[in-house]
Amino acid sequence: MNEEKRVLELMAIFQDGDATESQIAELKDLLKEDEALLALARKQASLHAQLSIVLENEFAAERRRMKFISAVKESDTDQFVQGVKARLTRRRWFSRMAAVAAALLIGFGAAIYFSNQVQPDAIMATVDRVEGVQWHGDLLQQGEQLAVGQSVKIDKGLLEMDLDGRGRLIVEGPAHIDFPESGKAVLHQGRIVMRATEKGHGYRVETPQGSIVDLGTEFGVSVGQDGIVETHVIEGSVEAIPTRGKSVTLLQNKAMRLASDGGHAIDADAGKFYTQMPPEHQETVKSIHWSFNETSGNVARATGELADAGDVQPDMVFYADGEGKAPERVKGMLGGALSFDGVGAYAESGYRGIEGGKPRSVCFWLKVPEDFVLTQGFGIVSWGRLKHWGEVWQVSVNPLADHGPIGRLRLGSHGGQVVGSTDLRDGKWHHIGVVMYGGSQPNVGTHVILYVDGVQERVSRRALQEVRTEIEQAEHGVWLGRNTSFKKHQERNAQGKFFRGGLDELYIFDAALSQAELLQIMESGSPDR
């Protein structure tokens, strides 16, 4: 008799509850020697649902096993029988439960045996998308599979992976994550969002301060450089298990911080995480472009499909407010550029910008002076109106310490903002990209990606606010160099009226550009290949 037939025969005996100790030992030996036989046993067993417990986690399985065996030994009523098979007689129930307990012991022992063996061909995850990633460890290509024991280390960017059918994982750099065994990941640093499938329920994310176990759907986990761990439930629920302290079940819109002294509840903020990757646009992308290469005059000509649409005048007209001077023509990265004095220089186009929550990209060359002044950071490029939350779109150099580090790239929408991490206050030209991918309710905190010199920015701070840019009721078109919160004839503005610095080669697109497309523009000066 071959081994497969023998395993099936022994399993049949187990199902009848008639296995002897020698038969148990024989089956145990067979399953230890060959993982394929173990898989066959699980597949054929009518008690597959109970046996699959051993696949979740060694420690969780041990706890469940002890509780299960205890229930078998101590139960003397029909209450426990009801969940298994209502029509079983009391004697029949005990024989079947004994078989379950024995098979569970065998499966648990075999699972431990095989977990101690390195299985390089076991797939833990597959790389689906790479967006703006700067690798710290091994470079991974799209479609590449990660085996048991492999790690992912990135300094910047977004990475999306499929967890072998258990769910999808979005990793935001800087991050370091290990995949030691099936159904488990170890997050040492960074932010992740997991959306679990039914197969992925029970997936475990271990951190320096405890573990997060998925109980259904979507959650985020972050591990900061200070070692503090947070988990935020976006949908469904998780079990948070601090290294010190009691485990807690967290439901949707709940969050917990885990530290060396235990864990405590915090306000949930899904805006701390990227919950989806930027969509890859398929349609033809339209743009409007101002090169600022004219040698004289107070007008910068606009070109592109968006410039030709409608009956407005898309050219940029230069203005001077109060004691300031109009934008000055200077040498830029590619020909001419504009310099704004931070006192009263600004420019305005009849083109009104991208509206509502539609996808968009803005890119340009920027020079911020070393002697940056806090009241001269707002309003590099902006459009929309300030009347209601989310109706403005304004790119700035962050001047507000309570919103994030000073001197970093900032995108604000009146009520929400996202702030980068690169200090721009060095008097040098940097290529800037601000990309928003659309959706039913795009949010400045979760749908915007910042780029500096072609590299995706690590977000230092973000705050949620739905983007619903209002252009029809706005009093002006696209502004350069002027803070949207500064209104005409307003004498003072605590946050500053005008931007000081240089601007060159401004593009606005009606789609979310990829990193490769932004690099193309940065390196060649044109989106056309």
PDB file of N, CA and C in Angstrom, residues 285-351:
ATOM      1  N   VAL A 285      -3.696  62.733 -21.955  1.00  0.00           N
ATOM      2  CA  VAL A 285      -3.512  63.751 -20.926  1.00  0.00           C
ATOM      3  C   VAL A 285      -3.437  65.131 -21.577  1.00  0.00           C
ATOM      4  N   LYS A 286      -4.187  66.075 -21.023  1.00  0.00           N
ATOM      5  CA  LYS A 286      -4.159  67.454 -21.508  1.00  0.00           C
ATOM      6  C   LYS A 286      -3.404  68.326 -20.505  1.00  0.00           C
ATOM      7  N   SER A 287      -2.808  69.394 -21.016  1.00  0.00           N
ATOM      8  CA  SER A 287      -2.004  70.239 -20.138  1.00  0.00           C
ATOM      9  C   SER A 287      -2.061  71.695 -20.569  1.00  0.00           C
ATOM     10  N   ILE A 288      -1.603  72.558 -19.666  1.00  0.00           N
ATOM     11  CA  ILE A 288      -1.338  73.958 -19.974  1.00  0.00           C
ATOM     12  C   ILE A 288       0.056  74.255 -19.444  1.00  0.00           C
ATOM     13  N   HIS A 289       0.828  75.032 -20.219  1.00  0.00           N
ATOM     14  CA  HIS A 289       2.247  75.215 -19.913  1.00  0.00           C
ATOM     15  C   HIS A 289       2.635  76.683 -20.080  1.00  0.00           C
ATOM     16  N   TRP A 290       3.352  77.191 -19.083  1.00  0.00           N
ATOM     17  CA  TRP A 290       3.956  78.515 -19.170  1.00  0.00           C
ATOM     18  C   TRP A 290       5.472  78.342 -19.041  1.00  0.00           C
ATOM     19  N   SER A 291       6.217  78.695 -20.080  1.00  0.00           N
ATOM     20  CA  SER A 291       7.672  78.501 -20.055  1.00  0.00           C
ATOM     21  C   SER A 291       8.399  79.687 -19.443  1.00  0.00           C
ATOM     22  N   PHE A 292       7.806  80.894 -19.498  1.00  0.00           N
ATOM     23  CA  PHE A 292       8.411  82.144 -19.019  1.00  0.00           C
ATOM     24  C   PHE A 292       9.683  82.495 -19.794  1.00  0.00           C
ATOM     25  N   ASN A 293       9.752  82.067 -21.041  1.00  0.00           N
ATOM     26  CA  ASN A 293      10.957  82.297 -21.836  1.00  0.00           C
ATOM     27  C   ASN A 293      10.912  83.589 -22.651  1.00  0.00           C
ATOM     28  N   GLU A 294       9.844  84.360 -22.533  1.00  0.00           N
ATOM     29  CA  GLU A 294       9.816  85.652 -23.220  1.00  0.00           C
ATOM     30  C   GLU A 294      10.939  86.542 -22.669  1.00  0.00           C
ATOM     31  N   THR A 295      11.480  87.361 -23.498  1.00  0.00           N
ATOM     32  CA  THR A 295      12.610  88.200 -23.062  1.00  0.00           C
ATOM     33  C   THR A 295      12.163  89.516 -22.442  1.00  0.00           C
ATOM     34  N   SER A 296      10.913  89.895 -22.658  1.00  0.00           N
ATOM     35  CA  SER A 296      10.434  91.162 -22.108  1.00  0.00           C
ATOM     36  C   SER A 296       8.910  91.138 -22.028  1.00  0.00           C
ATOM     37  N   GLY A 297       8.361  92.214 -21.459  1.00  0.00           N
ATOM     38  CA  GLY A 297       6.916  92.331 -21.371  1.00  0.00           C
ATOM     39  C   GLY A 297       6.369  91.812 -20.053  1.00  0.00           C
ATOM     40  N   ASN A 298       5.094  92.070 -19.822  1.00  0.00           N
ATOM     41  CA  ASN A 298       4.439  91.674 -18.573  1.00  0.00           C
ATOM     42  C   ASN A 298       3.428  90.556 -18.776  1.00  0.00           C
ATOM     43  N   VAL A 299       3.663  89.746 -19.815  1.00  0.00           N
ATOM     44  CA  VAL A 299       2.775  88.626 -20.106  1.00  0.00           C
ATOM     45  C   VAL A 299       3.608  87.385 -20.405  1.00  0.00           C
ATOM     46  N   ALA A 300       3.201  86.233 -19.823  1.00  0.00           N
ATOM     47  CA  ALA A 300       3.815  84.935 -20.126  1.00  0.00           C
ATOM     48  C   ALA A 300       2.807  84.121 -20.919  1.00  0.00           C
ATOM     49  N   ARG A 301       3.196  83.675 -22.109  1.00  0.00           N
ATOM     50  CA  ARG A 301       2.283  82.981 -23.001  1.00  0.00           C
ATOM     51  C   ARG A 301       1.993  81.562 -22.528  1.00  0.00           C
ATOM     52  N   ALA A 302       0.752  81.136 -22.728  1.00  0.00           N
ATOM     53  CA  ALA A 302       0.327  79.780 -22.362  1.00  0.00           C
ATOM     54  C   ALA A 302       0.186  78.933 -23.612  1.00  0.00           C
ATOM     55  N   THR A 303       0.575  77.674 -23.513  1.00  0.00           N
ATOM     56  CA  THR A 303       0.413  76.722 -24.608  1.00  0.00           C
ATOM     57  C   THR A 303      -0.197  75.436 -24.067  1.00  0.00           C
ATOM     58  N   GLY A 304      -0.683  74.580 -24.971  1.00  0.00           N
ATOM     59  CA  GLY A 304      -1.235  73.293 -24.566  1.00  0.00           C
ATOM     60  C   GLY A 304      -2.725  73.190 -24.792  1.00  0.00           C
ATOM     61  N   GLU A 305      -3.239  71.970 -24.700  1.00  0.00           N
ATOM     62  CA  GLU A 305      -4.653  71.702 -24.973  1.00  0.00           C
ATOM     63  C   GLU A 305      -5.582  72.454 -24.026  1.00  0.00           C
ATOM     64  N   LEU A 306      -5.218  72.551 -22.756  1.00  0.00           N
ATOM     65  CA  LEU A 306      -6.068  73.257 -21.799  1.00  0.00           C
ATOM     66  C   LEU A 306      -6.051  74.756 -22.050  1.00  0.00           C
ATOM     67  N   ALA A 307      -4.954  75.260 -22.621  1.00  0.00           N
ATOM     68  CA  ALA A 307      -4.879  76.682 -22.957  1.00  0.00           C
ATOM     69  C   ALA A 307      -5.795  77.019 -24.121  1.00  0.00           C
ATOM     70  N   ASP A 308      -5.976  76.058 -25.022  1.00  0.00           N
ATOM     71  CA  ASP A 308      -6.794  76.295 -26.215  1.00  0.00           C
ATOM     72  C   ASP A 308      -8.278  76.077 -25.966  1.00  0.00           C
ATOM     73  N   ALA A 309      -8.623  75.446 -24.848  1.00  0.00           N
ATOM     74  CA  ALA A 309     -10.029  75.153 -24.559  1.00  0.00           C
ATOM     75  C   ALA A 309     -10.710  76.363 -23.923  1.00  0.00           C
ATOM     76  N   GLY A 310     -11.969  76.556 -24.223  1.00  0.00           N
ATOM     77  CA  GLY A 310     -12.738  77.626 -23.606  1.00  0.00           C
ATOM     78  C   GLY A 310     -12.489  78.972 -24.264  1.00  0.00           C
ATOM     79  N   ASP A 311     -13.136  80.000 -23.711  1.00  0.00           N
ATOM     80  CA  ASP A 311     -13.051  81.338 -24.302  1.00  0.00           C
ATOM     81  C   ASP A 311     -12.320  82.315 -23.394  1.00  0.00           C
ATOM     82  N   VAL A 312     -11.520  81.802 -22.434  1.00  0.00           N
ATOM     83  CA  VAL A 312     -10.774  82.668 -21.528  1.00  0.00           C
ATOM     84  C   VAL A 312      -9.389  82.939 -22.094  1.00  0.00           C
ATOM     85  N   GLN A 313      -8.744  83.958 -21.556  1.00  0.00           N
ATOM     86  CA  GLN A 313      -7.377  84.285 -21.945  1.00  0.00           C
ATOM     87  C   GLN A 313      -6.424  83.572 -20.985  1.00  0.00           C
ATOM     88  N   PRO A 314      -5.704  82.547 -21.449  1.00  0.00           N
ATOM     89  CA  PRO A 314      -4.902  81.720 -20.539  1.00  0.00           C
ATOM     90  C   PRO A 314      -3.521  82.279 -20.211  1.00  0.00           C
ATOM     91  N   ASP A 315      -3.085  83.333 -20.900  1.00  0.00           N
ATOM     92  CA  ASP A 315      -1.750  83.868 -20.636  1.00  0.00           C
ATOM     93  C   ASP A 315      -1.662  84.427 -19.217  1.00  0.00           C
ATOM     94  N   MET A 316      -0.452  84.396 -18.654  1.00  0.00           N
ATOM     95  CA  MET A 316      -0.197  84.961 -17.334  1.00  0.00           C
ATOM     96  C   MET A 316       0.123  86.449 -17.469  1.00  0.00           C
ATOM     97  N   VAL A 317      -0.611  87.255 -16.745  1.00  0.00           N
ATOM     98  CA  VAL A 317      -0.377  88.694 -16.734  1.00  0.00           C
ATOM     99  C   VAL A 317       0.259  89.073 -15.405  1.00  0.00           C
ATOM    100  N   PHE A 318       1.328  89.891 -15.451  1.00  0.00           N
ATOM    101  CA  PHE A 318       2.080  90.246 -14.249  1.00  0.00           C
ATOM    102  C   PHE A 318       1.444  91.468 -13.584  1.00  0.00           C
ATOM    103  N   TYR A 319       1.429  91.445 -12.243  1.00  0.00           N
ATOM    104  CA  TYR A 319       0.873  92.554 -11.474  1.00  0.00           C
ATOM    105  C   TYR A 319       1.795  92.900 -10.306  1.00  0.00           C
ATOM    106  N   ALA A 320       1.615  94.126  -9.806  1.00  0.00           N
ATOM    107  CA  ALA A 320       2.316  94.571  -8.599  1.00  0.00           C
ATOM    108  C   ALA A 320       1.284  95.167  -7.656  1.00  0.00           C
ATOM    109  N   ASP A 321       1.277  94.711  -6.426  1.00  0.00           N
ATOM    110  CA  ASP A 321       0.324  95.199  -5.433  1.00  0.00           C
ATOM    111  C   ASP A 321       1.061  96.081  -4.433  1.00  0.00           C
ATOM    112  N   GLY A 322       0.495  97.233  -4.127  1.00  0.00           N
ATOM    113  CA  GLY A 322       1.080  98.103  -3.127  1.00  0.00           C
ATOM    114  C   GLY A 322       2.489  98.538  -3.478  1.00  0.00           C
ATOM    115  N   GLU A 323       3.410  98.326  -2.538  1.00  0.00           N
ATOM    116  CA  GLU A 323       4.791  98.766  -2.723  1.00  0.00           C
ATOM    117  C   GLU A 323       5.637  97.760  -3.495  1.00  0.00           C
ATOM    118  N   GLY A 324       5.065  96.612  -3.823  1.00  0.00           N
ATOM    119  CA  GLY A 324       5.835  95.592  -4.519  1.00  0.00           C
ATOM    120  C   GLY A 324       6.042  95.895  -5.987  1.00  0.00           C
ATOM    121  N   LYS A 325       6.916  95.087  -6.597  1.00  0.00           N
ATOM    122  CA  LYS A 325       7.183  95.186  -8.027  1.00  0.00           C
ATOM    123  C   LYS A 325       6.552  93.994  -8.738  1.00  0.00           C
ATOM    124  N   ALA A 326       6.283  94.142  -9.996  1.00  0.00           N
ATOM    125  CA  ALA A 326       5.765  93.028 -10.786  1.00  0.00           C
ATOM    126  C   ALA A 326       6.825  91.936 -10.867  1.00  0.00           C
ATOM    127  N   PRO A 327       6.430  90.690 -11.138  1.00  0.00           N
ATOM    128  CA  PRO A 327       7.413  89.608 -11.264  1.00  0.00           C
ATOM    129  C   PRO A 327       8.531  89.997 -12.237  1.00  0.00           C
ATOM    130  N   GLU A 328       9.748  89.671 -11.852  1.00  0.00           N
ATOM    131  CA  GLU A 328      10.923  90.040 -12.642  1.00  0.00           C
ATOM    132  C   GLU A 328      11.406  88.843 -13.452  1.00  0.00           C
ATOM    133  N   ARG A 329      11.801  89.102 -14.695  1.00  0.00           N
ATOM    134  CA  ARG A 329      12.342  88.037 -15.536  1.00  0.00           C
ATOM    135  C   ARG A 329      13.806  87.808 -15.179  1.00  0.00           C
ATOM    136  N   VAL A 330      14.134  86.540 -14.899  1.00  0.00           N
ATOM    137  CA  VAL A 330      15.501  86.166 -14.527  1.00  0.00           C
ATOM    138  C   VAL A 330      15.885  84.893 -15.277  1.00  0.00           C
ATOM    139  N   LYS A 331      17.135  84.485 -15.150  1.00  0.00           N
ATOM    140  CA  LYS A 331      17.590  83.241 -15.752  1.00  0.00           C
ATOM    141  C   LYS A 331      17.060  82.070 -14.939  1.00  0.00           C
ATOM    142  N   GLY A 332      16.515  81.076 -15.626  1.00  0.00           N
ATOM    143  CA  GLY A 332      15.962  79.917 -14.944  1.00  0.00           C
ATOM    144  C   GLY A 332      16.697  78.644 -15.271  1.00  0.00           C
ATOM    145  N   MET A 333      16.064  77.516 -15.019  1.00  0.00           N
ATOM    146  CA  MET A 333      16.656  76.216 -15.327  1.00  0.00           C
ATOM    147  C   MET A 333      16.683  75.960 -16.825  1.00  0.00           C
ATOM    148  N   LEU A 334      15.624  76.406 -17.507  1.00  0.00           N
ATOM    149  CA  LEU A 334      15.522  76.205 -18.954  1.00  0.00           C
ATOM    150  C   LEU A 334      15.128  77.539 -19.584  1.00  0.00           C
ATOM    151  N   GLY A 335      16.085  78.362 -19.874  1.00  0.00           N
ATOM    152  CA  GLY A 335      15.783  79.677 -20.426  1.00  0.00           C
ATOM    153  C   GLY A 335      15.409  80.653 -19.330  1.00  0.00           C
ATOM    154  N   GLY A 336      14.317  81.391 -19.568  1.00  0.00           N
ATOM    155  CA  GLY A 336      13.902  82.395 -18.609  1.00  0.00           C
ATOM    156  C   GLY A 336      13.044  81.839 -17.489  1.00  0.00           C
ATOM    157  N   ALA A 337      12.906  82.636 -16.417  1.00  0.00           N
ATOM    158  CA  ALA A 337      12.093  82.278 -15.255  1.00  0.00           C
ATOM    159  C   ALA A 337      11.526  83.559 -14.667  1.00  0.00           C
ATOM    160  N   LEU A 338      10.698  83.421 -13.630  1.00  0.00           N
ATOM    161  CA  LEU A 338      10.146  84.571 -12.930  1.00  0.00           C
ATOM    162  C   LEU A 338      10.643  84.603 -11.496  1.00  0.00           C
ATOM    163  N   SER A 339      10.895  85.819 -11.011  1.00  0.00           N
ATOM    164  CA  SER A 339      11.277  86.021  -9.614  1.00  0.00           C
ATOM    165  C   SER A 339      10.210  86.880  -8.946  1.00  0.00           C
ATOM    166  N   PHE A 340       9.736  86.422  -7.778  1.00  0.00           N
ATOM    167  CA  PHE A 340       8.703  87.125  -7.019  1.00  0.00           C
ATOM    168  C   PHE A 340       9.326  87.716  -5.758  1.00  0.00           C
ATOM    169  N   ASP A 341       8.990  88.978  -5.457  1.00  0.00           N
ATOM    170  CA  ASP A 341       9.671  89.691  -4.369  1.00  0.00           C
ATOM    171  C   ASP A 341       9.076  89.468  -2.993  1.00  0.00           C
ATOM    172  N   GLY A 342       7.913  88.811  -2.885  1.00  0.00           N
ATOM    173  CA  GLY A 342       7.308  88.567  -1.581  1.00  0.00           C
ATOM    174  C   GLY A 342       6.634  89.782  -0.988  1.00  0.00           C
ATOM    175  N   VAL A 343       6.596  90.881  -1.733  1.00  0.00           N
ATOM    176  CA  VAL A 343       6.005  92.126  -1.240  1.00  0.00           C
ATOM    177  C   VAL A 343       4.699  92.445  -1.964  1.00  0.00           C
ATOM    178  N   GLY A 344       4.714  92.307  -3.274  1.00  0.00           N
ATOM    179  CA  GLY A 344       3.492  92.605  -4.013  1.00  0.00           C
ATOM    180  C   GLY A 344       3.454  92.007  -5.402  1.00  0.00           C
ATOM    181  N   ALA A 345       4.478  91.213  -5.762  1.00  0.00           N
ATOM    182  CA  ALA A 345       4.541  90.636  -7.107  1.00  0.00           C
ATOM    183  C   ALA A 345       3.656  89.395  -7.212  1.00  0.00           C
ATOM    184  N   TYR A 346       2.835  89.354  -8.250  1.00  0.00           N
ATOM    185  CA  TYR A 346       2.054  88.149  -8.526  1.00  0.00           C
ATOM    186  C   TYR A 346       1.633  88.154  -9.990  1.00  0.00           C
ATOM    187  N   ALA A 347       1.100  87.031 -10.453  1.00  0.00           N
ATOM    188  CA  ALA A 347       0.616  86.917 -11.826  1.00  0.00           C
ATOM    189  C   ALA A 347      -0.705  86.167 -11.817  1.00  0.00           C
ATOM    190  N   GLU A 348      -1.524  86.430 -12.823  1.00  0.00           N
ATOM    191  CA  GLU A 348      -2.837  85.783 -12.893  1.00  0.00           C
ATOM    192  C   GLU A 348      -3.160  85.386 -14.325  1.00  0.00           C
ATOM    193  N   SER A 349      -3.773  84.196 -14.465  1.00  0.00           N
ATOM    194  CA  SER A 349      -4.219  83.700 -15.764  1.00  0.00           C
ATOM    195  C   SER A 349      -5.739  83.636 -15.788  1.00  0.00           C
ATOM    196  N   GLY A 350      -6.297  83.766 -16.976  1.00  0.00           N
ATOM    197  CA  GLY A 350      -7.734  83.573 -17.126  1.00  0.00           C
ATOM    198  C   GLY A 350      -8.125  82.107 -17.017  1.00  0.00           C
ATOM    199  N   TYR A 351      -7.157  81.211 -17.207  1.00  0.00           N
ATOM    200  CA  TYR A 351      -7.425  79.780 -17.015  1.00  0.00           C
ATOM    201  C   TYR A 351      -7.702  79.542 -15.532  1.00  0.00           C
TER     202      TYR A 351
END
